[in-house]
PDB file of C-alpha atoms in Angstrom:
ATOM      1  CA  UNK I   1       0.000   0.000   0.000  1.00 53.00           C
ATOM      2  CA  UNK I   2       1.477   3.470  -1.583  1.00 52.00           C
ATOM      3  CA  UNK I   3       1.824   6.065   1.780  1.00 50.00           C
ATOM      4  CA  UNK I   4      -0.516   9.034   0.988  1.00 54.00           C
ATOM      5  CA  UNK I   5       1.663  11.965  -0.365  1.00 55.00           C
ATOM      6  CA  UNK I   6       2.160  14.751   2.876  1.00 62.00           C
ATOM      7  CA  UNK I   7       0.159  18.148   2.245  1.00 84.00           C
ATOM      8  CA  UNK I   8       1.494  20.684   0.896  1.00 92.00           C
ATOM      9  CA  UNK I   9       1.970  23.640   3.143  1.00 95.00           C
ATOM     10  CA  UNK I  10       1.407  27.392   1.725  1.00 97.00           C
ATOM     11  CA  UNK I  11       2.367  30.679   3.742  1.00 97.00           C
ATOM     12  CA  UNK I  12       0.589  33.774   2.563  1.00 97.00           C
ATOM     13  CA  UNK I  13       1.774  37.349   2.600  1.00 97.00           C
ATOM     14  CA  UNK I  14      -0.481  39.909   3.034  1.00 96.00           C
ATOM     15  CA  UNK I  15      -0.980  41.201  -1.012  1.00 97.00           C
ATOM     16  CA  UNK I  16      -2.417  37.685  -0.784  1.00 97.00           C
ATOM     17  CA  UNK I  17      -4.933  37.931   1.677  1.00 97.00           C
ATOM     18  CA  UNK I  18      -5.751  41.522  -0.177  1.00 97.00           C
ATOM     19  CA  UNK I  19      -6.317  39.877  -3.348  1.00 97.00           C
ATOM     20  CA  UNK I  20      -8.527  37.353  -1.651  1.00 96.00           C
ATOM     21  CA  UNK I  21     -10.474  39.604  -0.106  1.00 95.00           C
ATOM     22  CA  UNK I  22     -10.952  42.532  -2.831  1.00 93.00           C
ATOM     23  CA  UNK I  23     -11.549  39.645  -5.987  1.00 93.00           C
ATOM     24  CA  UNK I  24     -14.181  36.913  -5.690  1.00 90.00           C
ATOM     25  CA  UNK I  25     -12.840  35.028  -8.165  1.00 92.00           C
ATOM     26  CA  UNK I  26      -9.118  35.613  -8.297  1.00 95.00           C
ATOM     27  CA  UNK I  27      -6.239  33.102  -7.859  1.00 97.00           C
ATOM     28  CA  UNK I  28      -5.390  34.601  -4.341  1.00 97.00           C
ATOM     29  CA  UNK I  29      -9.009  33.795  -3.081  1.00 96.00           C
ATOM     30  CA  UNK I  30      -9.376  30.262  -5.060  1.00 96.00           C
ATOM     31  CA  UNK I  31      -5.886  29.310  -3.359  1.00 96.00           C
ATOM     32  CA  UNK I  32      -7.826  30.123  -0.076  1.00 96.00           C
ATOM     33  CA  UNK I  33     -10.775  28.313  -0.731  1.00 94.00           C
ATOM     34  CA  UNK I  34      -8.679  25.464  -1.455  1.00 94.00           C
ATOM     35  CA  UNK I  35      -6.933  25.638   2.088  1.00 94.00           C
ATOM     36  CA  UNK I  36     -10.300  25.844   3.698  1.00 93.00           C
ATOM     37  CA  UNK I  37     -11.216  22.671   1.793  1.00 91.00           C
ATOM     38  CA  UNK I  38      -8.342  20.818   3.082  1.00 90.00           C
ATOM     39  CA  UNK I  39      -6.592  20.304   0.126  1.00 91.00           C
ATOM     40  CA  UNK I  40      -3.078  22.229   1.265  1.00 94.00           C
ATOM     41  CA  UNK I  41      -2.168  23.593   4.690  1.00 94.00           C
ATOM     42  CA  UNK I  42      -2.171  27.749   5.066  1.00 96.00           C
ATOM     43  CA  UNK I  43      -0.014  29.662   7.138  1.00 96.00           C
ATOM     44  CA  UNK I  44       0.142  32.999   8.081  1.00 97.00           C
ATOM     45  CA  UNK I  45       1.467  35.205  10.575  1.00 96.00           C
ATOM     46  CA  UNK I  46       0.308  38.131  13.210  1.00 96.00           C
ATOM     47  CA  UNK I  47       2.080  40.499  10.511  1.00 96.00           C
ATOM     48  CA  UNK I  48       0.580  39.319   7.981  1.00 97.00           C
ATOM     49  CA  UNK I  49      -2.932  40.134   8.928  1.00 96.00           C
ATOM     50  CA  UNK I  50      -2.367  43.081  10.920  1.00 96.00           C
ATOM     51  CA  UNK I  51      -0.617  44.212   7.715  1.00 96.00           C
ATOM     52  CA  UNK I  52      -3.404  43.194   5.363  1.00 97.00           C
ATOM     53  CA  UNK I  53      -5.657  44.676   7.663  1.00 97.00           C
ATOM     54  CA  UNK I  54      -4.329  47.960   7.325  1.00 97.00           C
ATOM     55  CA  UNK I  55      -4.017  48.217   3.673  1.00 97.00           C
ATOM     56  CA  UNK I  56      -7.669  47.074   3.548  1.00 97.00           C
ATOM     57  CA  UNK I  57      -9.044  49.888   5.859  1.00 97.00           C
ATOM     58  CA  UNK I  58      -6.795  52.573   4.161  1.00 97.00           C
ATOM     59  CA  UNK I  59      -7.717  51.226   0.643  1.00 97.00           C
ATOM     60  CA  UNK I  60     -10.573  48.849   0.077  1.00 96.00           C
ATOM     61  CA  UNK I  61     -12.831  49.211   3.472  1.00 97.00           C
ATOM     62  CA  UNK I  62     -16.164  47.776   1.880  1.00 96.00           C
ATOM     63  CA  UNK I  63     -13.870  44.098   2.047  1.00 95.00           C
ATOM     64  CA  UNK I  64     -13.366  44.537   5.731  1.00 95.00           C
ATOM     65  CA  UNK I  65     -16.167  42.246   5.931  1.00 95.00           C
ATOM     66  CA  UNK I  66     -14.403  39.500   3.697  1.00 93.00           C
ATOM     67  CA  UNK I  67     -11.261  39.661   5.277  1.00 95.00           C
ATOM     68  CA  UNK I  68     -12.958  39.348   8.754  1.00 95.00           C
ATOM     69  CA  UNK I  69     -14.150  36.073   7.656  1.00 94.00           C
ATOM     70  CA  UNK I  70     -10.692  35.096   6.249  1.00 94.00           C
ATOM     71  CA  UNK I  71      -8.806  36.389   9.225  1.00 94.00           C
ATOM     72  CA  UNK I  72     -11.148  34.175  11.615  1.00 94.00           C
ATOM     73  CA  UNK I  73     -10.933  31.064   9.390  1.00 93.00           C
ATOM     74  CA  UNK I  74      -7.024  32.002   9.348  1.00 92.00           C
ATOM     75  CA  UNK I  75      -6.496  32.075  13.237  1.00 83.00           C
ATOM     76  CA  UNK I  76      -5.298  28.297  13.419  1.00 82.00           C
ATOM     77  CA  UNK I  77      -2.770  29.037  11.210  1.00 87.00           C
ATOM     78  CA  UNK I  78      -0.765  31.835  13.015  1.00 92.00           C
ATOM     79  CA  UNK I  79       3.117  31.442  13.179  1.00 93.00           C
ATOM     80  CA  UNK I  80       5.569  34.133  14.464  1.00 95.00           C
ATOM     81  CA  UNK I  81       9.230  33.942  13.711  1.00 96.00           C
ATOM     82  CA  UNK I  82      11.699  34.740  16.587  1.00 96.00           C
ATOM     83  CA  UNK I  83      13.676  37.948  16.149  1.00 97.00           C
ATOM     84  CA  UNK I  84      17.292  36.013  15.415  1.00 97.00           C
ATOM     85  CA  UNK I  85      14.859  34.302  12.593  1.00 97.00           C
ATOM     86  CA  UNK I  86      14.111  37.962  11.071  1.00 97.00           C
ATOM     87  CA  UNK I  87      17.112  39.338  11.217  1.00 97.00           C
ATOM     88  CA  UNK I  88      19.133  35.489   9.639  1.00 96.00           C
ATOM     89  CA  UNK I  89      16.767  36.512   6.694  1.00 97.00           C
ATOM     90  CA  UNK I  90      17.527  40.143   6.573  1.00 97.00           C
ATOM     91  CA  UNK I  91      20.632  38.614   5.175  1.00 96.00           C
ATOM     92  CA  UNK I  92      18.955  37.684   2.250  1.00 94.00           C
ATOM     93  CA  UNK I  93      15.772  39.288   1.198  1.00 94.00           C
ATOM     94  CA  UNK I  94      14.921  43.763   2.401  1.00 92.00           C
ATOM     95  CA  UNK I  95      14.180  44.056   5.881  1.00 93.00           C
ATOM     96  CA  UNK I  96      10.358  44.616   5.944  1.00 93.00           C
ATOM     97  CA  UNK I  97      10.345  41.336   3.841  1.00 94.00           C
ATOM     98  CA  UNK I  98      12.493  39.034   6.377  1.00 97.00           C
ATOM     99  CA  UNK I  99       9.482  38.666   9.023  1.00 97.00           C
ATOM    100  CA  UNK I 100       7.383  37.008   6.141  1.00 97.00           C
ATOM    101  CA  UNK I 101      10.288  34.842   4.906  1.00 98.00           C
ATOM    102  CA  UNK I 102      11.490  33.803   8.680  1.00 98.00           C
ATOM    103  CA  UNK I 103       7.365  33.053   9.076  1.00 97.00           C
ATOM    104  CA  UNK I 104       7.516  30.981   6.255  1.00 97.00           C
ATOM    105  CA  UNK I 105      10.257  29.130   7.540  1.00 97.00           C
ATOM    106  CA  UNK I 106       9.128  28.434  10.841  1.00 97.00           C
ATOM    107  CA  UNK I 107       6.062  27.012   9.606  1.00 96.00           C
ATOM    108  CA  UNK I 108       7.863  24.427   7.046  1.00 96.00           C
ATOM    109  CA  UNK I 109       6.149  26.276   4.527  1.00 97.00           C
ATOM    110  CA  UNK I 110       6.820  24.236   1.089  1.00 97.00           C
ATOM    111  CA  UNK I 111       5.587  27.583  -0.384  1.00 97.00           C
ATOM    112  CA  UNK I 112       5.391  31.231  -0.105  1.00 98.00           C
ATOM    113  CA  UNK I 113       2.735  32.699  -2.101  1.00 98.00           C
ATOM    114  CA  UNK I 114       3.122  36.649  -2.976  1.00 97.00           C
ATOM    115  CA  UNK I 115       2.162  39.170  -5.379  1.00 96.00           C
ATOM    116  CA  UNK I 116       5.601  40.915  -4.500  1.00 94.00           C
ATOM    117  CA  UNK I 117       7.348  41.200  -7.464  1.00 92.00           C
ATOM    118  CA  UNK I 118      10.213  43.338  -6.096  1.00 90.00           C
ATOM    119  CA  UNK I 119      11.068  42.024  -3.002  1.00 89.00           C
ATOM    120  CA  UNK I 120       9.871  38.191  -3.075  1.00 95.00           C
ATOM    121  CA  UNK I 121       9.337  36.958  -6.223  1.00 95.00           C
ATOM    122  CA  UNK I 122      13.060  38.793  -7.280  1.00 95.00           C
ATOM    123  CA  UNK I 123      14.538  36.991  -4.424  1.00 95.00           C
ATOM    124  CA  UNK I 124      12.653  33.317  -5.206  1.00 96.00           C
ATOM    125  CA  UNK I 125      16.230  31.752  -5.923  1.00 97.00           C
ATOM    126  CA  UNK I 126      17.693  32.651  -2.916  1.00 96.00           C
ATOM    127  CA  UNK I 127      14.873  32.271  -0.686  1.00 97.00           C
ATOM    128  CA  UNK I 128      14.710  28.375  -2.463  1.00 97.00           C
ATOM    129  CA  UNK I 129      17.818  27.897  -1.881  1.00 97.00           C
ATOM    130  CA  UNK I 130      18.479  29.347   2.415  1.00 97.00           C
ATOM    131  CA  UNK I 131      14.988  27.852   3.394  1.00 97.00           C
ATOM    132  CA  UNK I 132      14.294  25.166   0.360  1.00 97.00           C
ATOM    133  CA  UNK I 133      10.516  27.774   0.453  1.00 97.00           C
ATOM    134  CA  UNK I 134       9.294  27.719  -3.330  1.00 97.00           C
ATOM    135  CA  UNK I 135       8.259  31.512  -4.072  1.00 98.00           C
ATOM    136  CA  UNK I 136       5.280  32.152  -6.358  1.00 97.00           C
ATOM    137  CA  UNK I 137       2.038  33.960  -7.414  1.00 97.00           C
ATOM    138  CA  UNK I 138      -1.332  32.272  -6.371  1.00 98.00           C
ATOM    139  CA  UNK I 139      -2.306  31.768 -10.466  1.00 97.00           C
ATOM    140  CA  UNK I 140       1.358  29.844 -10.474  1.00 97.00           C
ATOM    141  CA  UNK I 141       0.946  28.170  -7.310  1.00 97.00           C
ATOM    142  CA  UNK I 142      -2.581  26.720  -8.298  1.00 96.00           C
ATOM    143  CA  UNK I 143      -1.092  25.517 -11.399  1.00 95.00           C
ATOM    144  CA  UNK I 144       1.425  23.208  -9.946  1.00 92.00           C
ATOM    145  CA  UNK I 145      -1.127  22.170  -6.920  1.00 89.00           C
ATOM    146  CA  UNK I 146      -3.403  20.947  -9.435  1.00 87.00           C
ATOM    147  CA  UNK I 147      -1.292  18.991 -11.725  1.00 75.00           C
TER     148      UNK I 147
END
């Protein structure tokens, strides 16, 4: 008898939870829905959703409503990475990134899913490489989860 294949963890940052909560239909909130079905693991961290929490009163506040939901369905999820952990991956990726990196770590993420193109995404190689944390967009990430 073949051992059932381990889930698949996924860390979010917070232009993830944004998406999910500002587009009904977009990758960020299918990749969510598929977490709350059980079909891969989600992480996040107090940062993250204090962050996303933020950006969503200053710049969407008619989701606050959404992301409530998220956040709550979220809670179980929360990982926070010790300060030495922030600052090890200051060493690699901009400082306001390292907390979501050194998150992603601590939870064994297999995944970091991002809309940061500048500071994540550019730094996928050597994130893969000091935490073996594949670094991708939600549309990308649902691609290879469903193949």
């Amino acid at each position: 008898m073949a051992l059932p294949k381990p889930q698949k963890s996924v860390f979010l940052d917070s232009s993830v939870l944004y998406a999910a909560a500002f587009s009904p239909t977009g990758p960020a909130r299918r990749l969510l829905l598929k977490g709350f079905a059980g079909s891969v693991t989600l992480c996040v961290s107090d940062l993250v959703l204090e962050e996303t929490k933020r950006n969503l009163t200053k710049n969407a506040p008619e989701t606050l409503p959404y992301f409530t939901i998220i956040a709550d369905l979220l809670t179980a999820s929360v990982t926070n990475p010790t300060k030495t952990a922030v600052l090890k991956a200051a060493q690699i990726v901009h400082l306001k990134d390292a907390p979501i990196v050194a998150a992603a770590a601590k939870a064994k993420a297999d995944f970091l899913a991002t809309h940061d193109v500048k500071h994540l995404l550019a730094q996928s190689r050597a994130i893969e490489q000091a935490y073996g944390i594949t670094v991708l967009t939600p549309a990308e990430l649902l691609r290879i989860l469903t193949n």
